[in-house]
mmCIF file of C-alpha atoms and ligand atoms in Angstrom:
data_model
loop_
_atom_site.group_PDB
_atom_site.id
_atom_site.type_symbol
_atom_site.label_atom_id
_atom_site.label_comp_id
_atom_site.label_asym_id
_atom_site.label_seq_id
_atom_site.Cartn_x
_atom_site.Cartn_y
_atom_site.Cartn_z
ATOM 1 C CA MET A 1 39.313 25.576 84.085
ATOM 2 C CA ASN A 2 41.055 24.409 87.195
ATOM 3 C CA VAL A 3 44.858 24.212 87.384
ATOM 4 C CA ILE A 4 46.960 22.736 90.178
ATOM 5 C CA ILE A 5 50.523 24.060 90.366
ATOM 6 C CA ILE A 6 53.012 21.780 92.123
ATOM 7 C CA GLU A 7 56.081 23.906 92.633
ATOM 8 C CA ASP A 8 58.294 24.475 95.671
ATOM 9 C CA GLU A 9 59.452 27.924 94.589
ATOM 10 C CA GLN A 10 56.581 29.773 96.149
ATOM 11 C CA ASP A 11 57.239 33.074 94.356
ATOM 12 C CA LEU A 12 57.156 31.360 90.991
ATOM 13 C CA ALA A 13 54.058 29.345 91.892
ATOM 14 C CA GLU A 14 52.230 32.507 92.950
ATOM 15 C CA LEU A 15 53.294 34.352 89.832
ATOM 16 C CA LEU A 16 51.949 31.508 87.681
ATOM 17 C CA ALA A 17 48.714 31.395 89.659
ATOM 18 C CA PHE A 18 48.260 35.155 89.378
ATOM 19 C CA ASN A 19 48.646 35.081 85.615
ATOM 20 C CA MET A 20 46.368 32.081 85.187
ATOM 21 C CA GLU A 21 43.683 33.708 87.278
ATOM 22 C CA LYS A 22 43.855 36.679 84.923
ATOM 23 C CA GLU A 23 42.884 34.185 82.220
ATOM 24 C CA GLY A 24 39.835 33.323 84.296
ATOM 25 C CA TRP A 25 41.163 29.969 85.485
ATOM 26 C CA GLN A 26 41.013 28.670 89.019
ATOM 27 C CA THR A 27 44.321 27.690 90.563
ATOM 28 C CA GLY A 28 45.665 25.780 93.496
ATOM 29 C CA ILE A 29 49.268 25.661 94.715
ATOM 30 C CA GLU A 30 51.024 22.777 96.429
ATOM 31 C CA LEU A 31 54.645 23.166 97.521
ATOM 32 C CA ASP A 32 55.729 19.526 97.619
ATOM 33 C CA GLY A 33 55.174 16.345 95.669
ATOM 34 C CA LYS A 34 53.141 14.401 98.192
ATOM 35 C CA SER A 35 50.636 17.212 98.842
ATOM 36 C CA GLY A 36 50.492 17.848 95.118
ATOM 37 C CA LEU A 37 49.650 14.245 94.363
ATOM 38 C CA GLU A 38 46.937 14.214 97.043
ATOM 39 C CA ARG A 39 45.450 17.500 95.862
ATOM 40 C CA VAL A 40 45.309 16.406 92.217
ATOM 41 C CA THR A 41 43.760 13.069 93.154
ATOM 42 C CA ALA A 42 41.113 14.867 95.224
ATOM 43 C CA ASP A 43 40.364 17.802 92.907
ATOM 44 C CA LEU A 44 40.832 16.156 89.487
ATOM 45 C CA PRO A 45 41.864 19.453 87.847
ATOM 46 C CA ASP A 46 41.918 20.157 84.115
ATOM 47 C CA LEU A 47 45.683 20.643 84.164
ATOM 48 C CA VAL A 48 48.726 20.085 86.372
ATOM 49 C CA ILE A 49 51.839 22.255 86.258
ATOM 50 C CA LEU A 50 54.563 20.090 87.746
ATOM 51 C CA ASP A 51 58.062 21.008 88.853
ATOM 52 C CA LEU A 52 60.475 18.060 88.775
ATOM 53 C CA MET A 53 62.800 19.044 91.613
ATOM 54 C CA LEU A 54 60.547 18.956 94.649
ATOM 55 C CA PRO A 55 61.215 18.233 98.316
ATOM 56 C CA GLY A 56 60.278 14.685 99.297
ATOM 57 C CA MET A 57 58.545 12.935 96.440
ATOM 58 C CA GLY A 58 60.012 14.251 93.193
ATOM 59 C CA GLY A 59 58.036 15.413 90.190
ATOM 60 C CA ILE A 60 58.889 12.340 88.128
ATOM 61 C CA GLU A 61 57.359 10.095 90.763
ATOM 62 C CA VAL A 62 54.302 12.351 91.037
ATOM 63 C CA CYS A 63 53.893 12.185 87.282
ATOM 64 C CA ARG A 64 54.290 8.417 87.229
ATOM 65 C CA ARG A 65 51.690 7.944 89.953
ATOM 66 C CA LEU A 66 49.190 10.290 88.330
ATOM 67 C CA ARG A 67 49.486 8.413 85.063
ATOM 68 C CA HIS A 68 49.231 5.086 86.843
ATOM 69 C CA HIS A 69 45.874 5.758 88.468
ATOM 70 C CA GLU A 70 42.773 5.550 86.373
ATOM 71 C CA LYS A 71 41.151 8.638 87.879
ATOM 72 C CA THR A 72 44.114 10.874 87.090
ATOM 73 C CA SER A 73 45.607 9.135 84.063
ATOM 74 C CA THR A 74 44.283 11.538 81.434
ATOM 75 C CA ILE A 75 44.832 14.837 83.273
ATOM 76 C CA PRO A 76 47.210 16.931 81.151
ATOM 77 C CA ILE A 77 50.566 17.608 82.794
ATOM 78 C CA ILE A 78 53.066 20.308 81.867
ATOM 79 C CA VAL A 79 56.462 19.780 83.448
ATOM 80 C CA VAL A 80 58.571 22.799 84.387
ATOM 81 C CA THR A 81 62.107 22.328 85.534
ATOM 82 C CA ALA A 82 65.431 24.085 85.958
ATOM 83 C CA LYS A 83 67.252 20.990 84.787
ATOM 84 C CA GLY A 84 67.319 21.634 81.101
ATOM 85 C CA ASP A 85 69.200 18.724 79.674
ATOM 86 C CA GLU A 86 67.835 16.342 77.124
ATOM 87 C CA ILE A 87 67.703 13.390 79.498
ATOM 88 C CA ASP A 88 65.186 15.125 81.736
ATOM 89 C CA ARG A 89 63.085 16.049 78.770
ATOM 90 C CA VAL A 90 62.975 12.437 77.625
ATOM 91 C CA VAL A 91 62.221 11.216 81.117
ATOM 92 C CA GLY A 92 59.470 13.818 81.437
ATOM 93 C CA PHE A 93 57.764 12.636 78.306
ATOM 94 C CA GLU A 94 58.301 8.971 79.109
ATOM 95 C CA MET A 95 56.627 9.552 82.435
ATOM 96 C CA GLY A 96 53.641 10.858 80.550
ATOM 97 C CA ALA A 97 53.970 14.645 80.657
ATOM 98 C CA ASP A 98 52.137 16.433 77.856
ATOM 99 C CA ASP A 99 54.589 19.279 77.538
ATOM 100 C CA TYR A 100 57.838 20.449 79.023
ATOM 101 C CA LEU A 101 59.273 23.884 79.775
ATOM 102 C CA VAL A 102 62.764 24.704 80.970
ATOM 103 C CA LYS A 103 63.214 27.474 83.540
ATOM 104 C CA PRO A 104 63.440 30.339 83.173
ATOM 105 C CA PHE A 105 60.482 30.489 80.829
ATOM 106 C CA SER A 106 58.169 33.365 80.064
ATOM 107 C CA ILE A 107 54.682 33.305 81.522
ATOM 108 C CA ARG A 108 53.381 34.105 78.081
ATOM 109 C CA GLU A 109 55.065 31.009 76.646
ATOM 110 C CA LEU A 110 53.556 28.822 79.346
ATOM 111 C CA LEU A 111 50.082 30.219 78.739
ATOM 112 C CA LEU A 112 50.453 29.624 75.011
ATOM 113 C CA ARG A 113 51.541 26.055 75.630
ATOM 114 C CA ILE A 114 48.583 25.473 77.915
ATOM 115 C CA LYS A 115 46.122 26.796 75.365
ATOM 116 C CA ALA A 116 47.695 24.721 72.614
ATOM 117 C CA LEU A 117 47.613 21.671 74.841
ATOM 118 C CA PHE A 118 43.912 22.052 75.444
ATOM 119 C CA ARG A 119 43.244 22.242 71.782
ATOM 120 C CA ARG A 120 45.066 19.057 70.951
ATOM 121 C CA THR A 121 44.331 16.884 73.970
ATOM 122 C CA SER A 122 41.423 16.606 76.325
ATOM 123 C CA LEU A 123 39.145 19.579 76.557
ATOM 124 C CA PRO A 124 37.708 20.836 79.815
ATOM 125 C CA GLN A 125 34.709 18.769 80.801
ATOM 126 C CA GLU A 126 32.166 21.497 80.150
ATOM 127 C CA LYS A 127 33.115 21.296 76.486
ATOM 128 C CA GLU A 128 32.177 17.634 76.368
ATOM 129 C CA LYS A 129 28.538 18.361 76.951
ATOM 130 C CA ILE A 130 26.138 18.105 74.054
ATOM 131 C CA LEU A 131 25.134 21.621 72.994
ATOM 132 C CA THR A 132 21.709 22.360 71.593
ATOM 133 C CA ARG A 133 21.269 25.745 69.962
ATOM 134 C CA GLY A 134 17.977 26.117 68.184
ATOM 135 C CA ILE A 135 17.907 23.590 65.359
ATOM 136 C CA VAL A 136 21.606 22.754 65.844
ATOM 137 C CA THR A 137 22.927 19.977 68.059
ATOM 138 C CA ILE A 138 26.663 19.639 68.646
ATOM 139 C CA ASP A 139 28.124 16.539 70.234
ATOM 140 C CA PRO A 140 31.772 17.340 71.000
ATOM 141 C CA HIS A 141 32.491 13.874 72.291
ATOM 142 C CA ARG A 142 31.372 12.118 69.108
ATOM 143 C CA HIS A 143 32.362 15.080 66.967
ATOM 144 C CA VAL A 144 28.974 15.152 65.302
ATOM 145 C CA VAL A 145 26.798 18.096 64.267
ATOM 146 C CA MET A 146 23.107 17.672 63.530
ATOM 147 C CA VAL A 147 20.788 20.237 61.990
ATOM 148 C CA LYS A 148 17.134 19.300 62.422
ATOM 149 C CA GLY A 149 18.273 15.749 63.046
ATOM 150 C CA GLN A 150 20.345 15.565 59.853
ATOM 151 C CA GLU A 151 24.026 14.822 60.382
ATOM 152 C CA ILE A 152 26.346 17.392 58.819
ATOM 153 C CA THR A 153 29.936 16.588 57.889
ATOM 154 C CA LEU A 154 32.345 19.293 58.968
ATOM 155 C CA THR A 155 36.131 19.537 58.976
ATOM 156 C CA SER A 156 37.685 19.658 62.428
ATOM 157 C CA THR A 157 38.308 23.387 62.055
ATOM 158 C CA GLU A 158 34.738 24.080 61.016
ATOM 159 C CA PHE A 159 33.570 21.927 63.886
ATOM 160 C CA LYS A 160 35.713 23.815 66.389
ATOM 161 C CA LEU A 161 34.556 27.111 64.967
ATOM 162 C CA LEU A 162 30.894 26.174 65.305
ATOM 163 C CA GLN A 163 31.445 24.724 68.757
ATOM 164 C CA THR A 164 33.266 27.859 69.904
ATOM 165 C CA LEU A 165 30.476 30.100 68.673
ATOM 166 C CA ALA A 166 27.828 27.844 70.182
ATOM 167 C CA GLU A 167 29.497 27.752 73.580
ATOM 168 C CA ARG A 168 28.978 31.490 73.875
ATOM 169 C CA PRO A 169 25.609 32.030 72.212
ATOM 170 C CA ASN A 170 24.518 35.613 71.491
ATOM 171 C CA ARG A 171 27.960 36.893 72.443
ATOM 172 C CA ILE A 172 30.050 38.705 69.884
ATOM 173 C CA GLN A 173 33.375 36.980 69.352
ATOM 174 C CA GLY A 174 36.154 38.962 67.760
ATOM 175 C CA ARG A 175 38.186 37.581 64.900
ATOM 176 C CA GLU A 176 41.373 37.599 66.964
ATOM 177 C CA GLN A 177 39.723 35.701 69.774
ATOM 178 C CA LEU A 178 38.349 33.149 67.347
ATOM 179 C CA LEU A 179 41.772 32.763 65.778
ATOM 180 C CA ARG A 180 43.223 32.079 69.178
ATOM 181 C CA ASP A 181 40.481 29.733 70.323
ATOM 182 C CA VAL A 182 40.036 27.781 67.123
ATOM 183 C CA TRP A 183 43.329 27.852 65.271
ATOM 184 C CA GLY A 184 45.911 27.919 68.021
ATOM 185 C CA TYR A 185 48.452 30.368 69.238
ATOM 186 C CA ASN A 186 51.168 29.687 66.689
ATOM 187 C CA ASN A 187 49.000 30.189 63.668
ATOM 188 C CA ASN A 188 49.721 33.250 61.584
ATOM 189 C CA THR A 189 46.521 32.928 59.673
ATOM 190 C CA ASP A 190 45.165 36.209 58.437
ATOM 191 C CA SER A 191 41.890 36.983 60.149
ATOM 192 C CA ARG A 192 40.176 36.863 56.764
ATOM 193 C CA THR A 193 40.674 33.103 56.973
ATOM 194 C CA ILE A 194 37.909 33.176 59.523
ATOM 195 C CA ASP A 195 35.570 34.853 57.073
ATOM 196 C CA THR A 196 36.286 32.099 54.560
ATOM 197 C CA HIS A 197 35.627 29.401 57.107
ATOM 198 C CA ILE A 198 32.452 31.067 58.298
ATOM 199 C CA THR A 199 31.189 31.178 54.723
ATOM 200 C CA ARG A 200 31.894 27.482 54.235
ATOM 201 C CA LEU A 201 30.401 26.625 57.592
ATOM 202 C CA ARG A 202 27.231 28.574 56.831
ATOM 203 C CA ASN A 203 26.865 26.799 53.516
ATOM 204 C CA LYS A 204 27.322 23.390 55.065
ATOM 205 C CA ILE A 205 24.835 23.816 57.889
ATOM 206 C CA GLY A 206 22.103 25.037 55.587
ATOM 207 C CA GLU A 207 19.301 26.961 57.214
ATOM 208 C CA ALA A 208 21.165 26.980 60.536
ATOM 209 C CA GLY A 209 23.705 29.189 58.742
ATOM 210 C CA ASP A 210 21.406 32.132 59.369
ATOM 211 C CA MET A 211 22.126 31.783 63.093
ATOM 212 C CA ILE A 212 25.732 32.838 62.551
ATOM 213 C CA LYS A 213 25.660 36.612 62.369
ATOM 214 C CA THR A 214 28.415 38.873 61.090
ATOM 215 C CA VAL A 215 29.157 41.809 63.355
ATOM 216 C CA ARG A 216 30.694 44.331 60.986
ATOM 217 C CA GLY A 217 34.273 45.309 61.740
ATOM 218 C CA PHE A 218 34.513 42.982 64.703
ATOM 219 C CA GLY A 219 33.582 39.364 64.388
ATOM 220 C CA TYR A 220 30.732 36.931 64.694
ATOM 221 C CA LYS A 221 28.086 35.669 67.020
ATOM 222 C CA MET A 222 25.710 32.756 67.076
ATOM 223 C CA LYS A 223 22.217 34.091 67.505
ATOM 224 C CA VAL A 224 19.950 31.873 69.557
ATOM 225 C CA GLU A 225 16.354 32.821 70.272
HETATM 226 CA CA1 CA B 1 61.909 22.972 92.419
#
């Protein structure tokens, strides 16, 4: 995942970048609105973190222009600003921001928001690819799963669970990680919920269910020959 941070407080921008890189994301920093707009238009990142009070072109204008252009119109934007009143929040959303955080905010909160945002809006492009794992084909774009050419009806959670396992074939995925990746950060679901969903998923996908292996005391993996 590639994130562009448009923020004129360099210390804050670097702190955000440092923490995002720990998540394994690539980051870029731009310190003013005009450079930010140009960088986003050139790089087409998966996410923009946008400060509103910027030298020169303000964040609201940057946001408006990004939304206005076809190439950048669907890139998720999280606005961060020191101006915490309700009017700014409304303006931020009207301009097309996907989420809004008032400074000072915790890094953890921002990361949680980002992860939640990716679950509910556009996914990174790599996730849009059709995945073929043995006899299973997953089409994230059309939200369709086929086993040996037969379409299988799954709930969105089951779909996400299967997709998540399939994206990292033969890798053990812990229950907590699956909870985070599939259910979202604010879900207090007991990890046994996963076991229930896995059971249902296995039943639904028939003989492909054997590909989903339980790793005792830890989690699951999708075994692909
Ligand atoms: Ca600022």
